[in-house]
Coordinates of C-alpha atoms and ligand atoms in Angstrom, one line a residue:
M125 CA -137.2 -11.7 96.1
S126 CA -136.7 -10.1 92.7
D127 CA -137.9 -12.9 90.5
A128 CA -141.6 -13.2 89.4
P129 CA -143.8 -15.0 91.9
F130 CA -143.9 -18.7 91.0
S131 CA -146.6 -20.0 93.3
V132 CA -149.7 -18.6 94.9
Y133 CA -147.7 -18.7 98.2
D134 CA -145.1 -16.4 96.6
Y135 CA -148.0 -13.9 96.0
E136 CA -149.0 -14.3 99.6
A137 CA -145.5 -13.6 100.9
R138 CA -145.1 -10.5 98.7
A139 CA -148.5 -9.2 99.6
K140 CA -147.6 -9.4 103.2
L141 CA -144.6 -7.1 102.6
T142 CA -146.7 -4.6 100.8
L143 CA -150.0 -4.3 102.7
P144 CA -150.6 -2.3 105.9
H145 CA -150.7 -4.7 108.8
D146 CA -154.4 -4.3 109.7
F147 CA -155.4 -4.7 106.0
W148 CA -153.2 -7.8 105.8
E149 CA -154.8 -9.3 108.9
F150 CA -158.3 -8.5 107.8
I151 CA -157.7 -10.5 104.6
E152 CA -156.0 -13.5 106.4
A153 CA -158.3 -13.7 109.3
G154 CA -160.7 -16.6 110.1
A155 CA -163.5 -16.6 112.6
M156 CA -162.8 -17.4 116.3
D157 CA -160.0 -20.0 116.6
E158 CA -159.5 -20.0 112.8
S159 CA -159.8 -23.8 113.0
T160 CA -161.9 -24.1 109.8
T161 CA -159.4 -21.9 107.9
R162 CA -156.6 -24.3 108.8
R163 CA -158.9 -27.3 108.1
N164 CA -159.6 -26.1 104.6
R165 CA -155.9 -26.7 103.9
S166 CA -155.2 -29.8 105.9
A167 CA -158.3 -31.5 104.3
F168 CA -156.8 -30.8 100.8
E169 CA -153.5 -32.3 102.0
A170 CA -155.3 -35.4 103.3
I171 CA -156.5 -36.3 99.8
K172 CA -154.0 -38.1 97.7
L173 CA -153.7 -38.3 93.9
R174 CA -153.6 -41.7 92.1
P175 CA -151.6 -40.9 88.9
R176 CA -151.8 -43.1 85.8
F177 CA -148.9 -43.4 83.4
L178 CA -147.8 -44.5 79.9
R179 CA -150.6 -42.5 78.3
D180 CA -150.7 -39.9 75.5
V181 CA -151.2 -36.6 77.4
E182 CA -149.8 -34.3 74.8
N183 CA -153.1 -32.5 74.0
R184 CA -154.9 -31.2 77.1
K185 CA -158.2 -29.4 77.5
L186 CA -158.6 -27.0 80.5
S187 CA -161.6 -25.0 79.3
T188 CA -165.1 -25.8 80.6
T189 CA -168.4 -24.2 81.2
V190 CA -170.2 -22.9 84.3
L191 CA -174.0 -22.5 83.9
G192 CA -173.4 -22.6 80.1
T193 CA -170.7 -19.9 80.1
E194 CA -167.3 -20.9 78.8
I195 CA -164.3 -20.2 81.0
S196 CA -160.7 -21.0 79.8
F197 CA -159.9 -23.1 82.9
P198 CA -161.9 -24.2 85.9
V199 CA -160.7 -21.5 88.4
M200 CA -162.8 -18.5 89.1
V201 CA -162.6 -15.5 91.4
S202 CA -164.7 -15.7 94.6
P203 CA -166.7 -12.8 95.7
A204 CA -164.9 -10.7 98.4
G205 CA -165.7 -7.3 99.8
G206 CA -163.8 -4.1 99.2
H207 CA -160.7 -4.7 96.9
K208 CA -159.4 -1.2 97.3
I209 CA -157.6 -2.3 100.5
A210 CA -155.2 -4.2 98.2
H211 CA -155.0 -1.8 95.3
P212 CA -156.5 1.6 94.4
D213 CA -158.2 0.2 91.3
G214 CA -159.9 -2.4 93.5
E215 CA -162.5 -4.5 91.7
L216 CA -161.8 -2.8 88.4
A217 CA -158.3 -4.3 88.5
T218 CA -159.7 -7.7 89.6
A219 CA -162.2 -7.7 86.7
K220 CA -159.4 -6.8 84.3
G221 CA -157.1 -9.5 85.6
A222 CA -159.8 -12.2 85.5
G223 CA -160.8 -11.1 82.0
M224 CA -157.1 -11.4 80.9
S225 CA -157.3 -15.0 82.1
N226 CA -160.6 -15.5 80.4
T227 CA -162.3 -16.6 83.6
L228 CA -165.3 -15.6 85.7
M229 CA -165.3 -13.1 88.5
M230 CA -168.0 -13.1 91.3
L231 CA -168.5 -9.5 92.6
S232 CA -169.4 -9.0 96.2
T233 CA -172.4 -6.9 97.4
S234 CA -169.7 -5.1 99.5
S235 CA -167.5 -4.1 96.6
H236 CA -165.8 -0.7 96.7
Y237 CA -166.6 0.1 93.1
P238 CA -170.2 0.0 91.8
M239 CA -171.2 -3.1 90.0
E240 CA -171.9 -1.2 86.7
E241 CA -168.3 0.0 86.6
V242 CA -166.9 -3.4 87.4
V243 CA -168.8 -5.0 84.5
E244 CA -167.4 -2.4 82.1
A245 CA -163.8 -2.9 83.4
G246 CA -163.2 -6.5 82.5
T247 CA -163.9 -8.7 79.6
G248 CA -164.7 -12.0 81.5
P249 CA -168.2 -13.1 82.6
K250 CA -169.4 -12.1 86.0
W251 CA -171.8 -13.3 88.7
F252 CA -173.2 -11.0 91.3
Q253 CA -172.9 -12.1 95.0
L254 CA -175.9 -11.1 97.1
Y255 CA -176.1 -10.4 100.8
H256 CA -179.7 -10.0 101.7
R257 CA -180.1 -6.7 103.6
G258 CA -183.8 -6.2 103.4
Y259 CA -186.3 -6.8 100.7
E260 CA -186.1 -3.4 99.1
I261 CA -182.3 -3.5 99.0
T262 CA -182.2 -7.0 97.6
E263 CA -184.7 -6.2 94.9
M264 CA -182.7 -3.1 93.9
L265 CA -179.4 -5.1 93.8
V266 CA -180.8 -8.0 91.8
H267 CA -182.5 -5.7 89.2
R268 CA -179.3 -3.6 88.9
A269 CA -177.2 -6.8 88.5
E270 CA -179.5 -8.2 85.8
E271 CA -179.5 -4.8 84.0
A272 CA -175.7 -4.5 84.2
G273 CA -175.1 -7.9 82.5
F274 CA -174.2 -10.2 85.4
K275 CA -175.0 -13.8 84.4
A276 CA -176.1 -15.3 87.7
I277 CA -177.0 -14.3 91.3
V278 CA -174.9 -15.9 94.0
L279 CA -176.7 -15.8 97.3
T280 CA -174.4 -16.2 100.3
V281 CA -176.2 -18.3 102.8
D282 CA -173.6 -18.8 105.5
T283 CA -173.9 -15.5 107.2
P284 CA -177.2 -15.4 109.2
V285 CA -175.2 -13.5 111.9
P286 CA -171.9 -11.7 111.6
S287 CA -168.9 -13.7 112.9
P288 CA -166.2 -11.8 114.7
K289 CA -162.6 -12.0 113.5
E290 CA -160.6 -11.4 116.6
R291 CA -157.7 -10.1 114.7
D292 CA -159.9 -7.3 113.4
V293 CA -161.3 -6.6 116.9
H294 CA -157.8 -6.2 118.3
N295 CA -156.7 -4.0 115.3
H296 CA -159.9 -1.9 115.6
Y297 CA -160.2 -2.6 111.9
K298 CA -162.7 -0.5 110.0
N299 CA -163.4 -0.7 106.3
P300 CA -161.7 2.4 105.1
F301 CA -163.7 3.0 101.9
P302 CA -167.4 3.4 101.1
L303 CA -169.3 0.6 99.5
G304 CA -169.7 1.3 95.8
N305 CA -173.1 -0.3 95.4
F306 CA -174.7 2.0 98.0
L307 CA -173.1 5.3 97.3
A308 CA -176.4 6.8 96.1
T309 CA -178.7 5.0 98.5
G310 CA -177.6 5.9 102.0
E311 CA -178.1 2.3 102.9
E312 CA -174.5 1.6 103.7
L313 CA -174.8 0.7 107.3
T314 CA -177.6 -1.7 106.7
A315 CA -175.8 -3.2 103.8
M316 CA -172.6 -3.7 105.8
S317 CA -174.1 -5.3 108.8
G318 CA -173.4 -9.0 109.1
T319 CA -170.8 -9.1 106.3
D320 CA -167.1 -9.4 106.2
E321 CA -167.0 -5.6 106.5
A322 CA -168.5 -5.7 110.1
P323 CA -165.7 -7.0 112.3
D324 CA -167.5 -6.5 115.6
W325 CA -170.3 -8.3 117.4
R326 CA -173.1 -6.2 115.9
P327 CA -176.1 -8.4 115.0
A328 CA -177.4 -8.2 111.4
L329 CA -179.9 -5.4 111.1
V330 CA -182.4 -7.4 109.1
P331 CA -183.5 -11.0 109.6
P332 CA -181.8 -13.3 107.2
L333 CA -183.6 -14.9 104.3
T334 CA -184.9 -18.4 104.8
W335 CA -185.8 -21.2 102.4
K336 CA -189.4 -19.8 102.4
E337 CA -188.3 -16.6 100.7
L338 CA -186.2 -18.3 98.1
E339 CA -189.1 -18.5 95.7
W340 CA -189.5 -14.7 96.1
L341 CA -185.9 -14.2 95.2
Q342 CA -186.1 -16.5 92.2
G343 CA -189.2 -14.5 91.1
L344 CA -187.2 -11.3 91.0
T345 CA -185.0 -12.3 88.1
S346 CA -184.6 -14.6 85.2
L347 CA -181.0 -15.1 86.1
P348 CA -179.9 -18.5 87.5
L349 CA -179.4 -18.7 91.2
V350 CA -176.3 -20.2 93.0
L351 CA -176.3 -20.8 96.7
K352 CA -172.9 -20.1 98.3
G353 CA -171.8 -21.6 101.6
I354 CA -173.9 -24.8 101.6
R355 CA -172.1 -27.3 103.9
T356 CA -174.3 -30.4 104.2
A357 CA -176.1 -32.9 102.1
E358 CA -179.3 -32.0 103.9
D359 CA -179.2 -28.4 102.7
A360 CA -178.0 -29.4 99.3
H361 CA -181.0 -31.6 99.0
V362 CA -183.4 -28.7 99.9
A363 CA -181.5 -26.5 97.5
V364 CA -182.0 -28.8 94.6
E365 CA -185.6 -29.3 95.5
S366 CA -186.0 -25.5 95.4
G367 CA -184.7 -25.4 91.9
V368 CA -181.4 -23.6 92.4
N369 CA -179.0 -23.9 89.5
G370 CA -175.7 -24.1 91.4
I371 CA -174.2 -24.8 94.8
L372 CA -170.9 -23.2 95.8
V373 CA -169.6 -25.4 98.6
S374 CA -167.6 -23.0 100.8
T375 CA -166.6 -22.4 104.3
H376 CA -166.3 -18.7 103.5
G377 CA -162.5 -19.3 103.9
G378 CA -163.2 -20.1 107.5
R379 CA -164.5 -16.6 108.2
Q380 CA -168.0 -17.4 109.4
I381 CA -169.0 -20.4 111.6
D382 CA -165.7 -21.9 112.9
Q383 CA -165.2 -25.6 113.9
T384 CA -166.6 -27.1 110.7
M385 CA -165.0 -29.5 108.3
G386 CA -162.9 -28.1 105.5
A387 CA -164.8 -27.3 102.3
I388 CA -163.3 -30.1 100.3
E389 CA -164.5 -32.7 102.9
M390 CA -168.1 -31.6 102.4
L391 CA -167.9 -31.8 98.7
P392 CA -168.6 -35.5 98.1
E393 CA -171.8 -35.6 100.1
I394 CA -173.1 -32.4 98.4
V395 CA -172.3 -33.6 95.0
E396 CA -174.1 -36.8 95.8
A397 CA -177.1 -35.0 97.2
S398 CA -177.4 -32.6 94.2
K399 CA -177.9 -35.6 91.9
G400 CA -176.7 -33.8 88.9
Q401 CA -179.6 -31.3 89.1
A402 CA -177.4 -28.4 90.1
E403 CA -173.8 -27.6 89.2
V404 CA -171.5 -27.8 92.2
Y405 CA -168.5 -25.5 92.7
L406 CA -166.0 -25.1 95.6
D407 CA -163.9 -22.5 97.3
S408 CA -161.9 -22.3 100.5
G409 CA -158.3 -23.2 100.7
V410 CA -157.6 -23.6 97.0
R411 CA -153.9 -22.7 96.5
R412 CA -152.4 -25.2 94.1
G413 CA -153.3 -26.8 90.8
S414 CA -153.5 -30.1 92.6
D415 CA -156.2 -28.7 94.8
V416 CA -158.2 -27.8 91.7
L417 CA -157.7 -31.3 90.3
K418 CA -158.7 -32.9 93.6
A419 CA -161.9 -30.8 93.7
L420 CA -162.8 -31.7 90.1
A421 CA -162.1 -35.4 90.8
L422 CA -164.6 -35.3 93.7
G423 CA -167.3 -33.8 91.5
A424 CA -166.8 -30.0 91.5
R425 CA -167.4 -28.3 88.1
A426 CA -165.0 -25.5 88.9
V427 CA -163.4 -23.8 92.0
S428 CA -162.7 -20.3 93.0
V429 CA -160.2 -18.4 95.1
G430 CA -160.7 -15.7 97.7
R431 CA -157.6 -14.5 99.5
P432 CA -155.3 -15.1 96.6
L433 CA -157.1 -12.4 94.6
Y434 CA -156.1 -9.8 97.2
W435 CA -152.5 -11.1 97.1
G436 CA -152.4 -10.7 93.3
L437 CA -153.9 -7.2 93.5
A438 CA -151.4 -6.1 96.2
V439 CA -148.5 -7.4 94.2
N440 CA -149.4 -5.9 90.9
G441 CA -153.0 -4.8 90.4
A442 CA -154.7 -6.4 87.4
E443 CA -151.5 -8.0 86.2
G444 CA -151.0 -9.5 89.6
V445 CA -154.5 -11.1 89.6
H446 CA -153.9 -12.4 86.1
G447 CA -150.4 -13.7 87.2
M448 CA -151.9 -15.5 90.2
L449 CA -154.5 -17.1 88.1
E450 CA -152.0 -18.2 85.5
V451 CA -149.9 -19.9 88.2
L452 CA -152.9 -22.0 89.0
R453 CA -153.5 -22.7 85.3
R454 CA -149.9 -23.8 84.8
E455 CA -150.0 -26.1 87.9
L456 CA -153.3 -27.6 86.9
D457 CA -152.1 -28.3 83.4
H458 CA -149.0 -29.9 84.8
D459 CA -150.8 -32.1 87.3
L460 CA -153.4 -33.1 84.7
A461 CA -150.6 -34.5 82.4
A462 CA -148.6 -35.9 85.3
C463 CA -151.7 -37.9 86.4
G464 CA -152.3 -39.2 82.9
Q465 CA -155.4 -37.0 82.2
T466 CA -156.2 -34.9 79.2
S467 CA -159.5 -33.1 80.0
V468 CA -160.8 -31.4 83.1
E469 CA -164.3 -32.5 82.0
E470 CA -163.4 -36.1 81.6
L471 CA -161.3 -37.1 84.7
E472 CA -161.3 -40.8 85.3
P473 CA -162.9 -42.2 88.4
N474 CA -160.7 -43.1 91.3
L475 CA -158.2 -40.3 90.5
V476 CA -158.0 -39.5 94.2
S477 CA -158.0 -41.4 97.5
V478 CA -159.8 -39.8 100.4
P479 CA -159.4 -40.7 104.1
A480 CA -161.7 -43.4 105.3
G481 CA -164.8 -42.3 107.1
W482 CA -165.5 -39.0 105.2
G483 CA -169.2 -38.4 105.1
P484 CA -172.1 -37.0 107.0
G485 CA -171.9 -37.6 110.7
Q486 CA -169.0 -40.0 110.4
M487 CA -165.9 -40.2 112.6
Y488 CA -163.3 -38.1 110.9
P489 CA -159.5 -38.6 110.9
Ligands
LIG178 C1 -161.3 -10.4 102.9 C2 -162.4 -11.3 102.5 C3 -163.7 -10.7 102.2 C4 -164.7 -11.6 101.8 N1 -165.9 -11.0 101.5 C5 -166.9 -11.8 101.0 C6 -168.2 -11.3 100.6 O1 -168.3 -10.1 100.6 N2 -169.1 -12.1 100.2 C7 -169.0 -13.5 100.2 O2 -169.9 -14.2 99.8 N3 -167.8 -14.0 100.6 C8 -166.8 -13.2 101.0 N4 -165.6 -13.8 101.3 C9 -165.4 -15.3 101.2 C10 -164.9 -15.7 99.8 O3 -165.9 -15.5 98.8 C11 -164.5 -17.1 99.7 O4 -165.5 -17.9 100.2 C12 -163.2 -17.4 100.6 O5 -162.3 -16.4 100.6 C13 -162.6 -18.7 100.0 O6 -161.5 -19.1 100.7 P1 -160.0 -18.7 100.4 O7 -159.8 -17.3 100.9 O8 -159.2 -19.7 101.3 O9 -159.7 -18.9 98.9 C14 -164.5 -13.0 101.7 C15 -163.2 -13.5 101.9 C16 -162.2 -12.7 102.3 C17 -160.8 -13.3 102.5

């Protein structure tokens, strides 16, 4: 394999050759049977495009906005813990790569580099992903994020308890680097519990936030709030009623509760429930430009990728992240034209077919 990687899967194959086995497995792993991780992909495959032809598609617009911030195309970087396992420059390289692609990076609470350094490292806009690990820690993180220049807070809601990844248990996997945001605070253990960094069965050390405390969180900052991991119309409805600004539909890449639908299957009901009052984004299983197009056609404003960022990093640091994102840009641009579309913001209705019966509580295929 001497040629440049041509697809996101090429990045995956090369990363596997580069990374130590236990790091590789930590990144790939899903919870329990990994059924949701597989379902994220099979659900994308089950949606079919309905291309239109004999149209002028010479000029195409891929840029869009998320919460008022312009990004050059509707693919962002999902928040994911500890990037140093894939490259020594970790999140600094990811920030640089995302900046080179003029898109947005979400930074995890569990990053290896401190948030302030990551903001300085890349030119693109950034959102800060929050794991609630107690009121004082949350307050400290949110204030630092606002001060550092993050443009939104992304609260991950799908981890009320940690979920074991059995591959990590078998490998005795331990996060090998300290967490950058807690270097000075001595709160690392509390901060790690219940996150992707805690592969065992330890319970979270603090009770998770509930809807009741959302107002408290919103009161800490003037930044917009995005909820990451919402999976039902019911929760989307409460989220919108609570005044959240965005919903990131996600299965956490299948790394938390297993045996759910794929993220893309949940998207239509959540878009409907959000009634245009919150922007809706999606991650989990996005690997092709056609996946991006399908998600946009079903109402997502933008998507983001998790595992592929590690693959890009492992292959070639910042350049690898940039290269991986550019693969998705090229494929999206191609598919847009090949389907007779010219703008990611003005896709025509009925661009996709979804399997019969998708929806809350329905029989599924
Ligand atoms: C190794 C790894 C670590 C992750 N850490 C976090 C995290 O710290 N916070 C978070 O909200 N999501 C985390 N995620 C989930 C991602 O944000 C995202 O939801 C998921 O990776 C998307 O699925 P994909 O990997 O199929 O693209 C992590 C994912 C991976 C693979």
